Amino acid sequence: MALGAEWGVSWPGSHGSFGEQEGRRQKGLGKSTWGLSRAKKRLLWRFFLSAFGFLGLYCCRFIIFSLIEDSIPMGTCPTATMPLRDNFTGLLRHWARPEVPTCTSWGAPIIWDGTFNPHVARQEARRRNLTIGLTVFAVGRYLETFLEHFLVSAEQHFMVGQNVVYYVFTDRPEAVPYVALGRGRLLRVKLVQRERRWQDVSMARMPTLHEALGGQLGQEADFVFCLDVDQYFTGSFGPEVLADLVAQLHACHYRWPRWLLPYERDKRSAAALSLSEGDFYYHAAVFGGSVAELRKLTAHCATGQQLDRKRGIEALWHDESHLNKFFWLSKPTKLLSPEFCWTEEIIGRREIHHPRLLWAPKQYAWVRN
């Protein structure tokens, strides 16, 4: 023990000897040097520990959710519907991916890496001399933030060796970047009005696409894919995806049970689904099909959005909610696994072998301003 404390000596600048200070602490009814009682100090420490705990849970939320979702069974392909043949890939190899469902209850294939022969698909598309349309909306800051990377990666991976027509819908045609295109590939720029809210930009896609499919786009393309611009290709996205009506399993929801899927539940909305309805949750970032089937899809969604506006309501996930209602009523003829539109924010998914399209960092605070 220090000499001053042992002999009750007060050092210069101190507030008395050790004994005197201890006496004052006891007389202070448990007051700490912060002027807080011991009870309040304990509450303060509990608050800090709880805050740090919640912060840790927040930072680890994707890991925790991923571990929980990994425990949810995904099901398998009903044996009664096997084997399945695809118009572009021939016999689908369901047995190559026994750990995931490779077909639906209505007999549509779910395309995973390893279940198809890409060479057969490319040869069939060339034999038919197909032209595939790819539409993308780049409005406001989405244009300078995402469009160039999207187009450059599409030239590297989207329908390589096939005839392709890109349709870029934008409010600033003069700002569309130059991208060198391969043989048999064209880029068309279409002017659209910029909406006041980003939600309106998203919902305006359906009536705009419906009109385009009834015009030049529908005349020069055999199949059309409609994609969001805030993503980029990282692997082959070829003719194996083609079918009359193509839906994309949402990367964030493909393992969830039906009653947890984020469908529109407000019965007043034209997009509403009850708890007993729905098959999968589909992502509006990727959908496609023949011109005729996409005309039906876009007409349904545009009409539903218009009805909701008249009723003074808006579906939870806007055009995506109406898209999911359409796919419940009109079953897709082909489903794309989450490998065809994936996000690296989800980790530890062993069934994701070869992502073809990745979400770009969203930057919502910047692009939606």
Coordinates of C-alpha atoms in Angstrom, one line a residue:
M1 CA 0.0 0.0 0.0
A2 CA 1.2 3.6 -0.7
L3 CA 2.7 5.4 2.2
G4 CA 0.1 8.2 2.1
A5 CA -2.7 5.7 2.2
E6 CA -1.1 3.7 5.0
W7 CA -0.6 6.8 7.3
G8 CA -3.7 8.7 6.4
V9 CA -1.6 11.4 4.7
S10 CA -3.2 13.8 2.2
W11 CA -1.1 14.4 -0.9
P12 CA -1.2 17.8 -2.5
G13 CA -4.1 18.1 -4.9
S14 CA -6.0 15.1 -3.4
H15 CA -9.3 15.3 -1.6
G16 CA -8.1 13.9 1.7
S17 CA -6.5 10.7 2.9
F18 CA -7.6 7.2 1.8
G19 CA -9.6 6.8 5.0
E20 CA -11.2 10.2 4.6
Q21 CA -12.2 9.5 1.0
E22 CA -13.6 6.1 1.9
G23 CA -15.6 7.7 4.6
R24 CA -17.0 10.3 2.2
R25 CA -17.9 7.6 -0.3
Q26 CA -19.8 5.7 2.4
K27 CA -21.5 8.9 3.5
G28 CA -22.4 9.7 -0.1
L29 CA -25.0 6.9 -0.1
G30 CA -23.3 5.0 -2.8
K31 CA -22.5 7.9 -5.0
S32 CA -19.9 7.2 -7.7
T33 CA -17.3 9.6 -8.9
W34 CA -19.8 10.4 -11.8
G35 CA -22.3 11.5 -9.2
L36 CA -24.5 8.4 -9.9
S37 CA -25.7 6.0 -7.4
R38 CA -24.6 2.4 -7.6
A39 CA -28.0 1.3 -8.8
K40 CA -28.0 3.9 -11.6
K41 CA -24.5 2.9 -12.5
R42 CA -25.5 -0.7 -12.8
L43 CA -28.4 0.3 -15.0
L44 CA -26.0 2.3 -17.2
W45 CA -23.7 -0.6 -17.6
R46 CA -26.6 -2.9 -18.5
F47 CA -27.7 -0.3 -21.1
F48 CA -24.2 -0.2 -22.7
L49 CA -23.9 -4.0 -22.7
S50 CA -27.3 -4.4 -24.3
A51 CA -26.4 -1.8 -26.9
F52 CA -23.2 -3.6 -27.8
G53 CA -25.1 -6.9 -27.9
F54 CA -27.7 -5.5 -30.3
L55 CA -25.0 -4.0 -32.3
G56 CA -23.3 -7.3 -32.6
L57 CA -26.5 -9.0 -33.6
Y58 CA -27.1 -6.3 -36.2
C59 CA -23.6 -6.8 -37.7
C60 CA -24.0 -10.5 -37.7
R61 CA -27.6 -10.6 -38.9
F62 CA -26.8 -12.0 -42.3
I63 CA -24.8 -14.8 -40.7
I64 CA -27.5 -15.6 -38.2
F65 CA -30.3 -15.5 -40.8
S66 CA -28.3 -17.6 -43.2
L67 CA -27.7 -20.3 -40.6
I68 CA -31.4 -20.3 -39.8
E69 CA -32.4 -20.5 -43.5
D70 CA -29.9 -23.3 -44.1
S71 CA -32.0 -25.4 -41.7
I72 CA -35.2 -25.0 -43.7
P73 CA -35.8 -28.0 -46.1
M74 CA -36.1 -27.0 -49.7
G75 CA -37.9 -30.1 -51.0
T76 CA -37.1 -32.1 -54.1
C77 CA -38.4 -32.6 -57.6
P78 CA -41.6 -34.7 -57.6
T79 CA -40.6 -38.0 -59.2
A80 CA -43.9 -38.3 -61.1
T81 CA -42.9 -35.4 -63.4
M82 CA -39.4 -36.8 -64.2
P83 CA -37.8 -36.9 -66.7
L84 CA -38.4 -33.5 -68.1
R85 CA -37.3 -32.2 -71.4
D86 CA -36.6 -28.6 -72.2
N87 CA -37.2 -27.0 -75.6
F88 CA -33.6 -25.7 -75.6
T89 CA -31.5 -28.0 -73.6
G90 CA -33.2 -31.4 -74.3
L91 CA -33.3 -33.8 -71.3
L92 CA -32.7 -32.0 -68.1
R93 CA -30.3 -33.7 -65.7
H94 CA -32.4 -33.5 -62.5
W95 CA -30.3 -36.2 -60.8
A96 CA -27.2 -33.9 -61.0
R97 CA -28.6 -31.7 -58.2
P98 CA -30.4 -33.9 -55.7
E99 CA -30.0 -31.4 -52.9
V100 CA -32.3 -28.8 -54.5
P101 CA -35.8 -28.9 -56.1
T102 CA -35.3 -29.0 -59.9
C103 CA -38.9 -28.9 -61.0
T104 CA -42.2 -27.5 -59.7
S105 CA -45.5 -29.3 -58.9
W106 CA -46.9 -28.2 -62.2
G107 CA -43.9 -29.7 -64.1
A108 CA -41.9 -26.6 -64.9
P109 CA -38.1 -27.1 -64.7
I110 CA -36.0 -25.1 -62.2
I111 CA -32.7 -24.4 -63.8
W112 CA -29.6 -25.0 -61.7
D113 CA -26.0 -25.2 -62.7
G114 CA -25.3 -28.8 -63.8
T115 CA -28.9 -29.6 -64.8
F116 CA -28.6 -28.6 -68.4
N117 CA -26.2 -28.8 -71.4
P118 CA -25.3 -25.3 -72.4
H119 CA -23.8 -26.4 -75.8
V120 CA -27.2 -28.0 -76.8
A121 CA -29.0 -24.7 -75.8
R122 CA -26.6 -22.5 -77.9
Q123 CA -26.9 -24.8 -80.9
E124 CA -30.7 -24.8 -80.7
A125 CA -30.9 -21.0 -80.5
R126 CA -28.6 -20.7 -83.5
R127 CA -30.6 -23.2 -85.5
R128 CA -33.7 -21.2 -84.9
N129 CA -31.9 -17.9 -85.7
L130 CA -33.4 -16.3 -82.7
T131 CA -33.1 -12.7 -81.6
I132 CA -33.3 -12.0 -77.9
G133 CA -34.2 -8.7 -76.5
L134 CA -32.8 -7.3 -73.3
T135 CA -34.6 -4.4 -71.7
V136 CA -33.3 -2.2 -68.9
F137 CA -34.4 1.1 -67.3
A138 CA -31.7 3.6 -66.4
V139 CA -33.4 6.7 -65.1
G140 CA -31.9 9.5 -63.0
R141 CA -28.7 8.6 -61.2
Y142 CA -29.1 4.9 -62.0
L143 CA -27.8 5.8 -65.5
E144 CA -24.3 7.0 -64.5
T145 CA -24.0 4.7 -61.5
F146 CA -24.9 1.3 -63.1
L147 CA -25.6 1.3 -66.8
E148 CA -22.1 1.1 -68.3
H149 CA -21.1 -1.8 -66.0
F150 CA -24.3 -3.6 -66.8
L151 CA -23.9 -3.3 -70.6
V152 CA -20.2 -4.2 -70.6
S153 CA -20.8 -7.3 -68.5
A154 CA -23.8 -8.2 -70.7
E155 CA -21.5 -8.2 -73.8
Q156 CA -19.2 -10.6 -72.0
H157 CA -21.9 -13.0 -70.7
F158 CA -25.4 -12.5 -72.0
M159 CA -26.4 -14.7 -74.9
V160 CA -22.9 -14.8 -76.3
G161 CA -22.9 -15.7 -80.0
Q162 CA -26.6 -14.9 -80.4
N163 CA -28.5 -12.1 -82.0
V164 CA -29.3 -9.5 -79.2
V165 CA -31.1 -6.2 -79.1
Y166 CA -30.6 -4.0 -76.0
Y167 CA -33.4 -1.6 -75.2
V168 CA -32.3 1.1 -72.8
F169 CA -35.1 3.2 -71.4
T170 CA -33.9 6.4 -70.0
D171 CA -34.7 10.1 -69.4
R172 CA -31.3 11.2 -70.7
P173 CA -30.6 9.5 -74.0
E174 CA -27.5 11.7 -74.6
A175 CA -25.9 10.4 -71.5
V176 CA -26.0 6.7 -72.4
P177 CA -22.3 5.5 -72.5
Y178 CA -20.8 4.1 -75.6
V179 CA -20.2 0.3 -75.4
A180 CA -18.5 -1.7 -78.2
L181 CA -21.0 -4.4 -79.3
G182 CA -20.3 -7.7 -80.9
R183 CA -21.6 -8.9 -84.3
G184 CA -25.3 -9.3 -84.5
R185 CA -25.9 -7.1 -81.4
L186 CA -27.7 -3.7 -81.4
L187 CA -28.5 -1.1 -78.8
R188 CA -31.6 1.1 -79.0
V189 CA -32.2 4.0 -76.7
K190 CA -35.8 4.9 -75.8
L191 CA -36.8 8.1 -74.1
V192 CA -39.0 7.8 -71.0
Q193 CA -40.3 10.4 -68.5
R194 CA -38.6 10.6 -65.2
E195 CA -41.1 10.1 -62.4
R196 CA -41.2 12.1 -59.2
R197 CA -40.7 9.1 -56.8
W198 CA -38.5 6.0 -57.3
Q199 CA -41.5 3.8 -56.6
D200 CA -43.3 5.4 -59.6
V201 CA -40.2 4.8 -61.8
S202 CA -40.4 1.1 -60.9
M203 CA -44.1 0.8 -61.5
A204 CA -43.9 2.7 -64.8
R205 CA -41.9 -0.2 -66.3
M206 CA -44.9 -2.4 -66.9
P207 CA -47.0 0.0 -69.1
T208 CA -43.8 1.1 -70.9
L209 CA -42.8 -2.5 -71.6
H210 CA -46.3 -3.4 -72.7
E211 CA -46.2 -0.6 -75.3
A212 CA -42.7 -1.5 -76.5
L213 CA -43.6 -5.2 -76.8
G214 CA -46.5 -4.2 -79.0
G215 CA -44.2 -2.1 -81.2
Q216 CA -40.6 -2.3 -82.5
L217 CA -39.3 -4.5 -79.7
G218 CA -42.0 -7.1 -80.2
Q219 CA -41.4 -7.1 -84.0
E220 CA -37.6 -7.7 -83.9
A221 CA -37.3 -10.0 -80.8
D222 CA -38.4 -13.6 -80.4
F223 CA -37.8 -13.7 -76.7
V224 CA -37.3 -10.8 -74.3
F225 CA -35.7 -10.5 -70.9
C226 CA -36.4 -7.6 -68.6
L227 CA -33.7 -6.9 -66.0
D228 CA -32.9 -4.2 -63.4
V229 CA -29.9 -2.1 -64.1
D230 CA -28.3 -2.2 -60.6
Q231 CA -26.7 -5.6 -61.2
Y232 CA -24.0 -7.1 -63.5
F233 CA -23.3 -10.4 -65.2
T234 CA -20.5 -12.6 -63.9
G235 CA -21.1 -15.9 -65.7
S236 CA -22.8 -17.3 -68.8
F237 CA -26.4 -16.3 -69.1
G238 CA -27.4 -18.2 -72.3
P239 CA -30.3 -19.8 -74.2
E240 CA -30.8 -22.3 -71.4
V241 CA -33.0 -19.6 -69.7
L242 CA -35.4 -19.2 -72.7
A243 CA -39.0 -20.3 -72.4
D244 CA -42.5 -18.9 -73.0
L245 CA -42.7 -17.5 -69.5
V246 CA -39.6 -17.3 -67.2
A247 CA -39.6 -16.4 -63.5
Q248 CA -36.6 -15.8 -61.2
L249 CA -36.5 -17.2 -57.7
H250 CA -35.7 -14.4 -55.3
A251 CA -32.3 -14.9 -53.7
C252 CA -33.5 -13.7 -50.3
H253 CA -36.7 -15.8 -50.1
Y254 CA -36.2 -19.1 -52.0
R255 CA -35.8 -21.1 -48.8
W256 CA -38.8 -19.5 -46.9
P257 CA -42.1 -21.3 -46.2
R258 CA -45.0 -19.9 -48.2
W259 CA -46.7 -18.3 -45.2
L260 CA -43.6 -16.1 -44.6
L261 CA -43.2 -14.9 -48.2
P262 CA -43.6 -11.1 -48.6
Y263 CA -46.7 -11.2 -50.8
E264 CA -49.1 -8.3 -50.8
R265 CA -51.6 -9.1 -48.0
D266 CA -53.9 -6.1 -48.2
K267 CA -57.1 -7.5 -49.7
R268 CA -58.0 -4.2 -51.2
S269 CA -55.0 -4.5 -53.6
A270 CA -55.2 -6.1 -57.0
A271 CA -51.9 -7.8 -56.1
A272 CA -53.2 -9.4 -52.9
L273 CA -52.6 -13.1 -52.2
S274 CA -54.1 -15.0 -49.2
L275 CA -52.0 -17.1 -46.8
S276 CA -53.1 -20.2 -48.7
E277 CA -52.0 -18.8 -52.1
G278 CA -48.6 -18.5 -53.8
D279 CA -46.0 -21.0 -54.9
F280 CA -42.6 -19.2 -54.8
Y281 CA -41.6 -15.6 -54.3
Y282 CA -40.3 -14.2 -57.7
H283 CA -37.8 -11.4 -58.2
A284 CA -38.9 -8.5 -60.5
A285 CA -35.2 -7.9 -61.2
V286 CA -35.3 -10.7 -63.8
F287 CA -38.2 -12.0 -65.8
G288 CA -38.7 -13.0 -69.4
G289 CA -40.4 -15.0 -72.1
S290 CA -41.9 -14.9 -75.5
V291 CA -43.4 -11.6 -76.7
A292 CA -46.9 -12.9 -76.6
E293 CA -46.6 -14.1 -72.9
L294 CA -44.8 -10.9 -71.8
R295 CA -47.6 -8.8 -73.3
K296 CA -50.0 -10.7 -71.0
L297 CA -47.8 -10.2 -68.0
T298 CA -47.2 -6.5 -68.5
A299 CA -50.9 -5.9 -69.2
H300 CA -51.9 -7.7 -66.0
C301 CA -49.4 -5.7 -63.9
A302 CA -50.2 -2.3 -65.4
T303 CA -53.9 -2.9 -65.0
G304 CA -53.4 -4.0 -61.4
Q305 CA -51.3 -0.9 -60.6
Q306 CA -53.9 1.3 -62.2
L307 CA -56.7 -0.2 -60.1
D308 CA -54.7 0.3 -56.9
R309 CA -54.1 3.9 -57.7
K310 CA -57.9 4.4 -58.2
R311 CA -58.4 2.8 -54.7
G312 CA -55.8 5.1 -53.2
I313 CA -53.4 2.2 -52.2
E314 CA -50.0 0.9 -53.3
A315 CA -48.8 -2.7 -53.2
L316 CA -46.1 -3.4 -50.6
W317 CA -43.4 -4.2 -53.3
H318 CA -44.9 -2.2 -56.1
D319 CA -44.6 -3.9 -59.5
E320 CA -43.0 -7.0 -57.9
S321 CA -46.1 -7.6 -55.9
H322 CA -48.2 -7.5 -59.1
L323 CA -45.7 -9.8 -60.9
N324 CA -46.1 -12.4 -58.1
K325 CA -49.8 -12.3 -58.4
F326 CA -49.6 -12.8 -62.2
F327 CA -47.3 -15.8 -61.7
W328 CA -49.7 -17.3 -59.2
L329 CA -52.5 -17.1 -61.7
S330 CA -50.4 -17.9 -64.8
K331 CA -47.7 -20.4 -63.9
P332 CA -44.2 -19.8 -65.4
T333 CA -43.0 -22.5 -67.8
K334 CA -39.4 -22.2 -66.5
L335 CA -37.9 -21.0 -63.2
L336 CA -34.4 -19.8 -62.8
S337 CA -32.6 -20.8 -59.6
P338 CA -31.1 -18.0 -57.4
E339 CA -27.7 -18.7 -59.2
F340 CA -29.1 -16.6 -62.1
C341 CA -29.6 -13.5 -59.8
W342 CA -27.6 -13.7 -56.6
T343 CA -26.3 -11.3 -53.9
E344 CA -23.0 -11.8 -52.2
E345 CA -24.5 -10.4 -49.0
I346 CA -25.9 -13.9 -48.4
I347 CA -23.0 -16.2 -47.4
G348 CA -22.6 -19.9 -46.8
R349 CA -25.1 -21.3 -49.3
R350 CA -23.5 -24.5 -50.6
E351 CA -26.2 -25.0 -53.3
I352 CA -25.1 -21.8 -55.1
H353 CA -22.4 -23.1 -57.4
H354 CA -22.0 -20.6 -60.2
P355 CA -23.7 -17.2 -59.9
R356 CA -24.5 -15.7 -63.3
L357 CA -25.8 -12.3 -62.3
L358 CA -24.9 -10.3 -59.1
W359 CA -26.6 -7.5 -57.4
A360 CA -24.4 -4.3 -57.4
P361 CA -24.1 -2.3 -54.2
K362 CA -27.4 -0.5 -54.1
Q363 CA -26.4 3.0 -53.0
Y364 CA -30.0 3.8 -52.4
A365 CA -29.3 7.1 -50.5
W366 CA -27.5 8.4 -53.6
V367 CA -29.5 7.0 -56.6
R368 CA -33.0 7.5 -55.2
N369 CA -32.4 11.1 -54.2

